[in-house]
XYZ file of C-alpha atoms in Angstrom:
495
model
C 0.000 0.000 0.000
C 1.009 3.115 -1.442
C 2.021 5.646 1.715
C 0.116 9.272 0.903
C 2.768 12.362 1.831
C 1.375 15.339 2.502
C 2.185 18.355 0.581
C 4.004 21.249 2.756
C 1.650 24.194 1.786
C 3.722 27.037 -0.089
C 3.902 29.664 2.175
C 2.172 32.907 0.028
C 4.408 35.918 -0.147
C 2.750 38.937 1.532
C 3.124 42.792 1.301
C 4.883 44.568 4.480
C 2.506 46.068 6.568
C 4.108 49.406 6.053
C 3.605 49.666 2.347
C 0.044 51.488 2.416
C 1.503 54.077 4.856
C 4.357 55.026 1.997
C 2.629 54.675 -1.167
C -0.236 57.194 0.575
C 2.370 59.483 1.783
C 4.302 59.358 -1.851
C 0.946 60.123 -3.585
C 0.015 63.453 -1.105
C 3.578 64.594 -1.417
C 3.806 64.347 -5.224
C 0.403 66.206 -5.079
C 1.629 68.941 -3.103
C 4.880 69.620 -4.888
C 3.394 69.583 -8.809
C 0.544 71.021 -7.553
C 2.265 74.240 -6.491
C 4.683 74.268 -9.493
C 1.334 74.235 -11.946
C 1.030 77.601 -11.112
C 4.282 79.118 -9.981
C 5.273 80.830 -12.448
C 1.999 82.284 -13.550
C 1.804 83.348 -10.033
C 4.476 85.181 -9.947
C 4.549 87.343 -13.100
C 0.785 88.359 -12.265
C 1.552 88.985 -8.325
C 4.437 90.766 -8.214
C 6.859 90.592 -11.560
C 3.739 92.022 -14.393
C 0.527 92.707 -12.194
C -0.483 95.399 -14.702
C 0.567 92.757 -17.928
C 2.211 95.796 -19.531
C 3.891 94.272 -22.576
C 6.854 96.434 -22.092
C 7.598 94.640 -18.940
C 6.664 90.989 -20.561
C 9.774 89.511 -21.889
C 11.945 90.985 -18.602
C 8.867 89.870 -16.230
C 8.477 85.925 -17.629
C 12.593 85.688 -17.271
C 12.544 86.393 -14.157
C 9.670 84.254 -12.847
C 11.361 81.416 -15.262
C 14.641 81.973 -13.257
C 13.194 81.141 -10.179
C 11.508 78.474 -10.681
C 14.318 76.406 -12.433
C 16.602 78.218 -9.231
C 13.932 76.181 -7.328
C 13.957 73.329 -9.055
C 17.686 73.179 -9.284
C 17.964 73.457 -5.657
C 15.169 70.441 -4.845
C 17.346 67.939 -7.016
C 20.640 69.136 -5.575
C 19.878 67.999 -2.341
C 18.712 64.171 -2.404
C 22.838 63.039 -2.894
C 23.085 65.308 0.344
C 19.936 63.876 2.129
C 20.887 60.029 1.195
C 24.423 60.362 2.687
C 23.210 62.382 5.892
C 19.946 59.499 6.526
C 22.740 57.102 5.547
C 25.635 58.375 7.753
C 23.602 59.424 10.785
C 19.870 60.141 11.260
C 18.870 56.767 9.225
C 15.708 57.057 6.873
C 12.901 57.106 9.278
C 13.777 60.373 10.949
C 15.052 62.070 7.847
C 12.161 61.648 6.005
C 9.782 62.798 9.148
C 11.896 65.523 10.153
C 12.456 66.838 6.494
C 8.860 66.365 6.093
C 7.710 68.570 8.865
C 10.071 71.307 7.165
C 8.333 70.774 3.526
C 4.851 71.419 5.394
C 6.542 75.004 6.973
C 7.589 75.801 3.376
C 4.085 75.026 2.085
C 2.744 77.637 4.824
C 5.142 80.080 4.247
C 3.921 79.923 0.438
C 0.432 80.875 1.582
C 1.376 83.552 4.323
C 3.380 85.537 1.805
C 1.804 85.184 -1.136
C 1.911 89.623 -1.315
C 5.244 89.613 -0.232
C 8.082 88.578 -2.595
C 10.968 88.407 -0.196
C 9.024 85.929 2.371
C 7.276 83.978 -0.517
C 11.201 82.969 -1.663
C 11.900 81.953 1.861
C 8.843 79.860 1.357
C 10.164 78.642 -2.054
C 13.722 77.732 -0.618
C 11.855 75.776 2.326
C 10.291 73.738 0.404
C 13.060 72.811 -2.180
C 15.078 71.986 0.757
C 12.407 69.583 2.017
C 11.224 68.196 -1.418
C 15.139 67.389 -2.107
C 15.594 66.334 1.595
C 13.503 63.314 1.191
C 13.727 62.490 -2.605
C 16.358 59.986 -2.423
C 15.438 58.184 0.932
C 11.162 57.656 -0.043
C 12.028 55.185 -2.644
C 15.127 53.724 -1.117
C 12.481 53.309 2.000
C 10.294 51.064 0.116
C 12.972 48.579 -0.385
C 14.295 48.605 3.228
C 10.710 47.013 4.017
C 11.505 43.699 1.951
C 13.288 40.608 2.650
C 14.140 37.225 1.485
C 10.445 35.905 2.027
C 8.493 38.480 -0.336
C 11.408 40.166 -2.937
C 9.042 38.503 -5.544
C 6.499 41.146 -5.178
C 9.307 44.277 -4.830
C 8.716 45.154 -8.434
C 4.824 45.180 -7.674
C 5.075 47.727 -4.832
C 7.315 50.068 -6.815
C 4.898 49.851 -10.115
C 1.985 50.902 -7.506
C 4.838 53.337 -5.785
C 5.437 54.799 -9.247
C 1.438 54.869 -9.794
C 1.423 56.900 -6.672
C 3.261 59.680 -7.844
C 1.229 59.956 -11.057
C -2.011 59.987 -9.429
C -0.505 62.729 -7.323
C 0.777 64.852 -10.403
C -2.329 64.238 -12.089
C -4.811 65.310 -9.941
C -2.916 68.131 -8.698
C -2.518 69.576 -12.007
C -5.815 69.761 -12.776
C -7.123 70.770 -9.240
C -4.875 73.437 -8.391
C -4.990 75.840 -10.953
C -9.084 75.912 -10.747
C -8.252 76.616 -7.205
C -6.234 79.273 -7.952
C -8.287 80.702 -10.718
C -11.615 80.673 -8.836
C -10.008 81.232 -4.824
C -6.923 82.571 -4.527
C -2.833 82.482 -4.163
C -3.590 81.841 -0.711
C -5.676 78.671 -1.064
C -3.895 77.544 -4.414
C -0.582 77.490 -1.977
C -2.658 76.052 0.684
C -4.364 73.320 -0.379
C -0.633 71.659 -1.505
C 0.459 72.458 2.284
C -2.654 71.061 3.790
C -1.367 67.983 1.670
C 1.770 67.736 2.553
C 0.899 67.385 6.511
C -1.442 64.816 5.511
C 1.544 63.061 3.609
C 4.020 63.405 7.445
C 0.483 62.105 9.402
C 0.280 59.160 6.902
C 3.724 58.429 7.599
C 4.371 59.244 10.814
C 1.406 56.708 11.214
C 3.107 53.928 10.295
C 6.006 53.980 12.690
C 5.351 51.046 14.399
C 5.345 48.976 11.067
C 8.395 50.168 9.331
C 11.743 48.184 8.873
C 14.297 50.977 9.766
C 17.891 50.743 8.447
C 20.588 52.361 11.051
C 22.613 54.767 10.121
C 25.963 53.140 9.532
C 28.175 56.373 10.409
C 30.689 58.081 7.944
C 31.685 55.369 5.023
C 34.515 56.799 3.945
C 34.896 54.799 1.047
C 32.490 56.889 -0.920
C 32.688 58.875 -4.190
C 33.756 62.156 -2.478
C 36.450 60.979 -0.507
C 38.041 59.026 -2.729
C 38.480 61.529 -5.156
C 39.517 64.158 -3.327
C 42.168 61.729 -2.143
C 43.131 60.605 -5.397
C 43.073 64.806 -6.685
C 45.244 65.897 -3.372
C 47.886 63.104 -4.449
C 48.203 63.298 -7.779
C 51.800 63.142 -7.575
C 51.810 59.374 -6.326
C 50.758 58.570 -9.832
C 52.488 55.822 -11.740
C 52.726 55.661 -15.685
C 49.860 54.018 -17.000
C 47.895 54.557 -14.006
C 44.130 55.808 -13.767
C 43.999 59.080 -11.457
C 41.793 57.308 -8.921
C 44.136 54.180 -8.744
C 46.222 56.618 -6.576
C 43.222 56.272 -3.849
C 44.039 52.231 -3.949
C 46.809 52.387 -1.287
C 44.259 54.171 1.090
C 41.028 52.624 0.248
C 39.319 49.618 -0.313
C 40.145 48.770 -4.322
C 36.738 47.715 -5.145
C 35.520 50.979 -4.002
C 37.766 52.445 -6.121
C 36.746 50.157 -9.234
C 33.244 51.528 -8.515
C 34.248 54.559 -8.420
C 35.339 54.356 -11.798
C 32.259 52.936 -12.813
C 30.036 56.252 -11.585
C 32.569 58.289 -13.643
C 31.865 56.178 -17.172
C 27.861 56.668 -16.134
C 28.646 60.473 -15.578
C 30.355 60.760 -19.407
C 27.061 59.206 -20.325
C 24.730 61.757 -18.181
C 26.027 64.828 -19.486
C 24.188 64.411 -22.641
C 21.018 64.055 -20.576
C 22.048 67.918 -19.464
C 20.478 68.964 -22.685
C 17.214 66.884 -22.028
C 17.025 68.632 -18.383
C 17.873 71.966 -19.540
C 14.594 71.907 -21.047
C 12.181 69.719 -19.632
C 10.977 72.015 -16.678
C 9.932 74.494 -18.942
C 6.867 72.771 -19.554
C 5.811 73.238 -16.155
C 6.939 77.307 -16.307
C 7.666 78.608 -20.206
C 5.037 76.536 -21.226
C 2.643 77.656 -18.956
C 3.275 81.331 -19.801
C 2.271 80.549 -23.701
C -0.004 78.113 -22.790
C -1.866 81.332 -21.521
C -2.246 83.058 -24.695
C -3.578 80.383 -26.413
C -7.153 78.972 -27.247
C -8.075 76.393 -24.792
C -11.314 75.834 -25.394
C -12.647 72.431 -25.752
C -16.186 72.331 -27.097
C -17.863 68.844 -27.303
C -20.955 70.157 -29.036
C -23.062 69.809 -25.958
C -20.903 71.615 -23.967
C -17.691 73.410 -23.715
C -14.931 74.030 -21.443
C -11.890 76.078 -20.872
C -8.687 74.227 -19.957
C -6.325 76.370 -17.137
C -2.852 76.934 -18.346
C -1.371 75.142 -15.919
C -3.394 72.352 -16.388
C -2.248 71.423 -19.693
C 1.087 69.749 -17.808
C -1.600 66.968 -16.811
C -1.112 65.601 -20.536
C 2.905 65.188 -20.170
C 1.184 62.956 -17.060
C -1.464 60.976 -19.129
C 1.314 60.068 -22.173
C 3.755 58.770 -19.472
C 1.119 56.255 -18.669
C 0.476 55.318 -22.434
C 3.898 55.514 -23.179
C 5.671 53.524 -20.714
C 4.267 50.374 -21.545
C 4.038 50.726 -25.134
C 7.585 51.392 -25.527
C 8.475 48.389 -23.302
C 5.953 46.156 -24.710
C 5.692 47.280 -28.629
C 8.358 50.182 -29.850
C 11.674 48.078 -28.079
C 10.864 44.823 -29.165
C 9.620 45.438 -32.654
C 12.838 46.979 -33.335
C 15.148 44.207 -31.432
C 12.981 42.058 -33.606
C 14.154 43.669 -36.799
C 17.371 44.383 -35.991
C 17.543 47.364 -35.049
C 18.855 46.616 -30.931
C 17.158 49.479 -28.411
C 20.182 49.957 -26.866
C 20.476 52.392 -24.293
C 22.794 54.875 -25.803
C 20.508 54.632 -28.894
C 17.022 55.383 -26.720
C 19.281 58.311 -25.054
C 20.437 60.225 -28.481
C 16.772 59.848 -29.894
C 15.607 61.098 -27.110
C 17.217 64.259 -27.445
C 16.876 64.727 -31.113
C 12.540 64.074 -29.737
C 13.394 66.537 -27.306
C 14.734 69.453 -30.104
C 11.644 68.684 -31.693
C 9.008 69.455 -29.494
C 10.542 72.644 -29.392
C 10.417 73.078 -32.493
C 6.523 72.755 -32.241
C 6.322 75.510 -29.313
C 8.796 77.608 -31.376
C 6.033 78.092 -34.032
C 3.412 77.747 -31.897
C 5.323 81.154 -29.919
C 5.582 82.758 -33.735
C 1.904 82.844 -33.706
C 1.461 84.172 -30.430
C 4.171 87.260 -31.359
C 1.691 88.145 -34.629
C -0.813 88.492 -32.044
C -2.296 84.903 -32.997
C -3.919 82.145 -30.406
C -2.925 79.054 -31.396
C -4.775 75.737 -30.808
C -3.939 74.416 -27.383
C -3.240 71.129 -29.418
C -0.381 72.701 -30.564
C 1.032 71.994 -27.399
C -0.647 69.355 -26.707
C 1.658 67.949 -29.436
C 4.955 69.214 -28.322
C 3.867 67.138 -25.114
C 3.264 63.658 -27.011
C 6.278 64.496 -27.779
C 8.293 65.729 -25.254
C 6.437 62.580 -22.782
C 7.940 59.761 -25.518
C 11.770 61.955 -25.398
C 11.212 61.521 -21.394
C 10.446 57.346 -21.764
C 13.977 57.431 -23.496
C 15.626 59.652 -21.804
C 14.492 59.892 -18.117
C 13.799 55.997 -17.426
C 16.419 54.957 -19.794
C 18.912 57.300 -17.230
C 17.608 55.597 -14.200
C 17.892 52.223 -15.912
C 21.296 52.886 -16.682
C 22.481 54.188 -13.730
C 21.057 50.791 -11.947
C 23.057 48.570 -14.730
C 26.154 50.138 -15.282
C 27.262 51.085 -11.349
C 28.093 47.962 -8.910
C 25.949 47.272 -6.073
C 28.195 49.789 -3.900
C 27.500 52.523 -6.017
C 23.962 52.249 -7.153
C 22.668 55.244 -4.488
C 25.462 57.354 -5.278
C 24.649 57.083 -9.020
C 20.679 57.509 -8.275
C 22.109 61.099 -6.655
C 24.114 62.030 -9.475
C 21.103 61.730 -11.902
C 19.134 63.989 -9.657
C 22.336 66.151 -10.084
C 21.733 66.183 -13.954
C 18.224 67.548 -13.562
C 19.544 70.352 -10.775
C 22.551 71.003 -13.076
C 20.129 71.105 -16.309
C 17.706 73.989 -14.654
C 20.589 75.577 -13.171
C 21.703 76.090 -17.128
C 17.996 77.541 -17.801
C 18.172 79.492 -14.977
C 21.092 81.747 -15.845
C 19.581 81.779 -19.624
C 16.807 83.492 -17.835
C 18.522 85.223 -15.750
C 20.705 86.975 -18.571
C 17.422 87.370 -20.376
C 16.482 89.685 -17.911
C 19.294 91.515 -17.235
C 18.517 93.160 -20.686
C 21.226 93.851 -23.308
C 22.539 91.532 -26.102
C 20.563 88.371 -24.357
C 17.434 90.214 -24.017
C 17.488 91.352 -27.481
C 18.701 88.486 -29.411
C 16.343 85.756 -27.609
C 13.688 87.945 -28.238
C 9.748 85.792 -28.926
C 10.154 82.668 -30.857
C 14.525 83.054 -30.821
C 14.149 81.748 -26.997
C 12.878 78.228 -28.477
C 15.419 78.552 -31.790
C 18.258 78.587 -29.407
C 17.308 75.700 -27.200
C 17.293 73.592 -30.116
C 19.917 74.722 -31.628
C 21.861 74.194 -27.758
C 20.426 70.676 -27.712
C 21.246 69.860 -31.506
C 24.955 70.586 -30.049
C 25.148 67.929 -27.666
C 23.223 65.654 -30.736
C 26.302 66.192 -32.959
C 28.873 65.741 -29.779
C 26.682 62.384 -28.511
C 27.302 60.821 -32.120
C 30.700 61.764 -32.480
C 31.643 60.407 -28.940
C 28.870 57.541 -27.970
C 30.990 54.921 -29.911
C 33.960 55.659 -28.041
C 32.392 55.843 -24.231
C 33.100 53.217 -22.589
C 30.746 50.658 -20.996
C 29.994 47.710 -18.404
C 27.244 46.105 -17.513
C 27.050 44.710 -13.727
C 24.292 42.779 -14.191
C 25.471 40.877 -17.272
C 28.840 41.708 -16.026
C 28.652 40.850 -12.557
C 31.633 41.952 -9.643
C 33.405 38.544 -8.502
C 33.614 38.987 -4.650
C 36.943 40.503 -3.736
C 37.884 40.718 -7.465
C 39.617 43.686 -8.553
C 39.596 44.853 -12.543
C 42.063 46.358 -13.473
C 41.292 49.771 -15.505
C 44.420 51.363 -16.969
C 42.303 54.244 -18.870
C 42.749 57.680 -17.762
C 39.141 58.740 -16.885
């Protein structure tokens, strides 16, 4: 007689209890910061730059509201490689992202308190960059901390709904806020985003009990930072043949060193994306400026409707979503399939020739406007197909990139570094701005429509450099391309 064994029932992977408190903290947060940008810069040419809309004052006004918010912007996506080694050095996640949190919510009020006085509304603005950058790169690192060997199948599952968060966030702030603002107020527009962003630090602070908090592990000094300021203090230790950061080898631990390396072949690669970044923001402040001139009315026969101008940045939101899996399900693998391999350096050089064009489309679209035209919304609505399928192979491809081609050591260092791109990018728009204002040659010359002619002709520039150089960058894989344990590569090539 056949002996019946009884199966062992397979135990059923289950989410961490803390995951609900994150994703609904991620969602108000993203709320509250796009919801104030969708009307930033329209706020602040008609409250305190152009009140009277004197066209005299136009071109000098819109610079100067365009300066700060890209000085904004650059400043929120400077700080995350600050915030990820303090939380990783000393405070640890948890009480980073609370007490950065609490100091987003104080920028948020400060918005709303001075919204008639300039010099306390940039105090506001600075606040909240600093807590929007404070807690960038520790959120998603956070989700990850809450997973272990008995559910990593259903990581990629939390992040899809983590990434879902921070659309439905966008989204709904885009088209909320600048009713709001229309029909109640600066001070309710700024508001509402704050009154979000304290939900967002209740939501999490709720879920303190049920989160999996990482220690800090003190001062790693065999980081990106101090090895290369050891290996640029001693360059005379060099030997012939040897790459500047081999130097830091007799002082630090040479597979740091190797990964070192690898962040600086990922950063030859980023600097393209500059050009990408340089110009992406302005469709949440340039484009908001024309999108105000032109006609947005939507008429469905029964009924029609006006779209707000900073509203229309809800479509860049609505294309990610079609995008994203279309190119990873259709455009990628119809071209592998004919030969034509999607390689990342490939997605990343049509991206930015995408990216010239859609500026293209807003460069005519701004020739209308300066004959005293009102173009079609769709007009824009086309630059932001656009500009939404240059982002897929750009912005993700980046990220992506940044995962494969850094070692495990390095992969939060290089996740910094591409938030540098996008502060160094608005930081590049900024001065243009800046200059812009100031009058003189830059004023004249970048006069209407010129402003989009040069940014694609400054983006065409790195196009020409990316194909002349993107054979000869060099590349390596870690995930095809694994580190051996305790292996050291040796890497003769001057970086």
């Amino acid at each position: 007689m056949q002996e019946s064994i009884a199966e062992v029932p397979v135990k059923k992977s289950r989410f961490p209890k803390a995951v609900p408190f994150i994703i609904g903290n991620e969602a108000a947060e993203r709320f509250s910061f796009y919801g104030m940008r969708s009307i930033l810069t329209l706020f602040l040419v008609k409250q305190f730059f152009n009140p009277t809309d004197n066209p005299a004052l136009a071109q000098q006004a819109d610079a100067h509201a365009n300066k700060l918010n890209h000085l904004f912007v650059m400043v929120a996506y400077a700080l995350p490689f600050v915030g990820g080694m303090v939380a990783d050095w000393f405070t640890g996640k948890y009480k980073l992202i609370l007490y950065i949190s609490v100091v987003y919510c104080i920028g948020h009020l400060l918005l709303s308190m001075f919204d008639t006085s300039l010099g306390g509304f940039e105090i506001g603005m600075l606040v909240v960059a600093i807590g929007a950058g404070g807690i960038k790169s520790c959120v998603s690192a956070n989700v990850g901390d809450q997973f272990d060997s008995s559910n990593q199948d259903l990581l990629s599952k939390v992040y899809g709904w983590f990434y879902f968060s921070i659309n439905a966030g966008s989204m709904l702030s885009t088209i909320a806020i600048p009713t709001i603002y229309k029909y109640y107020g600066a001070k309710w527009a700024f508001g509402i985003p704050g009154i979000l962003m304290a939900l967002a630090t209740v939501i999490f602070f709720m879920g303190r009990k049920k989160y999996v908090k990482v220690p800090p592990q003190g001062v790693n000094r065999n980081n990106l930072v101090f090895i290369t300021w050891y290996a640029l203090t001693n360059l005379s230790k060099r030997k012939p043949g040897q790459s500047f950061l081999d130097i830091a080898k007799s002082n630090y631990d040479p597979e740091r060193v190797e990964g070192v390396k690898a962040v600086y072949r990922v950063i030859a690669v980023f600097f393209f994306a500059l050009a990408f970044w340089a110009v992406w923001d302005q469709c949440l402040s340039e484009w908001t400026l024309y999108a105000k001139k032109m006609d947005r009315v939507i008429n469905l026969g029964f009924t029609s409707f006006e779209i707000e101008p900073g509203s229309m940045s809800t479509f860049n939101t609505i294309f990610l979503l079609l995008f994203i899996p279309l190119f990873n399900y259709v455009v990628y693998p119809w071209f592998d399939k004919i030969g034509l391999k999607t390689t990342p350096l490939r997605r990343l050089g049509t991206g930015l020739i995408l990216t010239a064009l859609s500026f293209v489309v807003i460069g005519f679209t701004h020739v209308s406007i300066d004959h005293g035209g009102a173009p079609s919304m769709w007009w824009q609505v086309l630059a932001f197909l656009i500009l939404s399928a240059a982002e897929v192979l750009v912005s993700i491809t980046g990220l992506e990139y940044a995962y494969t081609h850094s070692p495990k050591s390095m992969k939060s260092t290089m996740s910094g570094i591409w938030f540098l791109v996008v502060s160094f990018g608005n930081l590049i728009t900024a001065v243009v701005n800046g200059l812009i204002e100031d009058g003189g040659w830059w004023a004249k010359n970048l006069k209407g429509a010129n402003y989009e002619w040069f940014f694609v002709a400054f983006i065409m520039v790195f196009v020409i450099a990316f194909l002349i150089v993107s054979s000869r960058l060099k590349e390596r894989n870690y995930i095809t391309d694994p580190y051996i344990e305790n292996e050291v590569i040796a890497d003769t090539n001057n970086l």
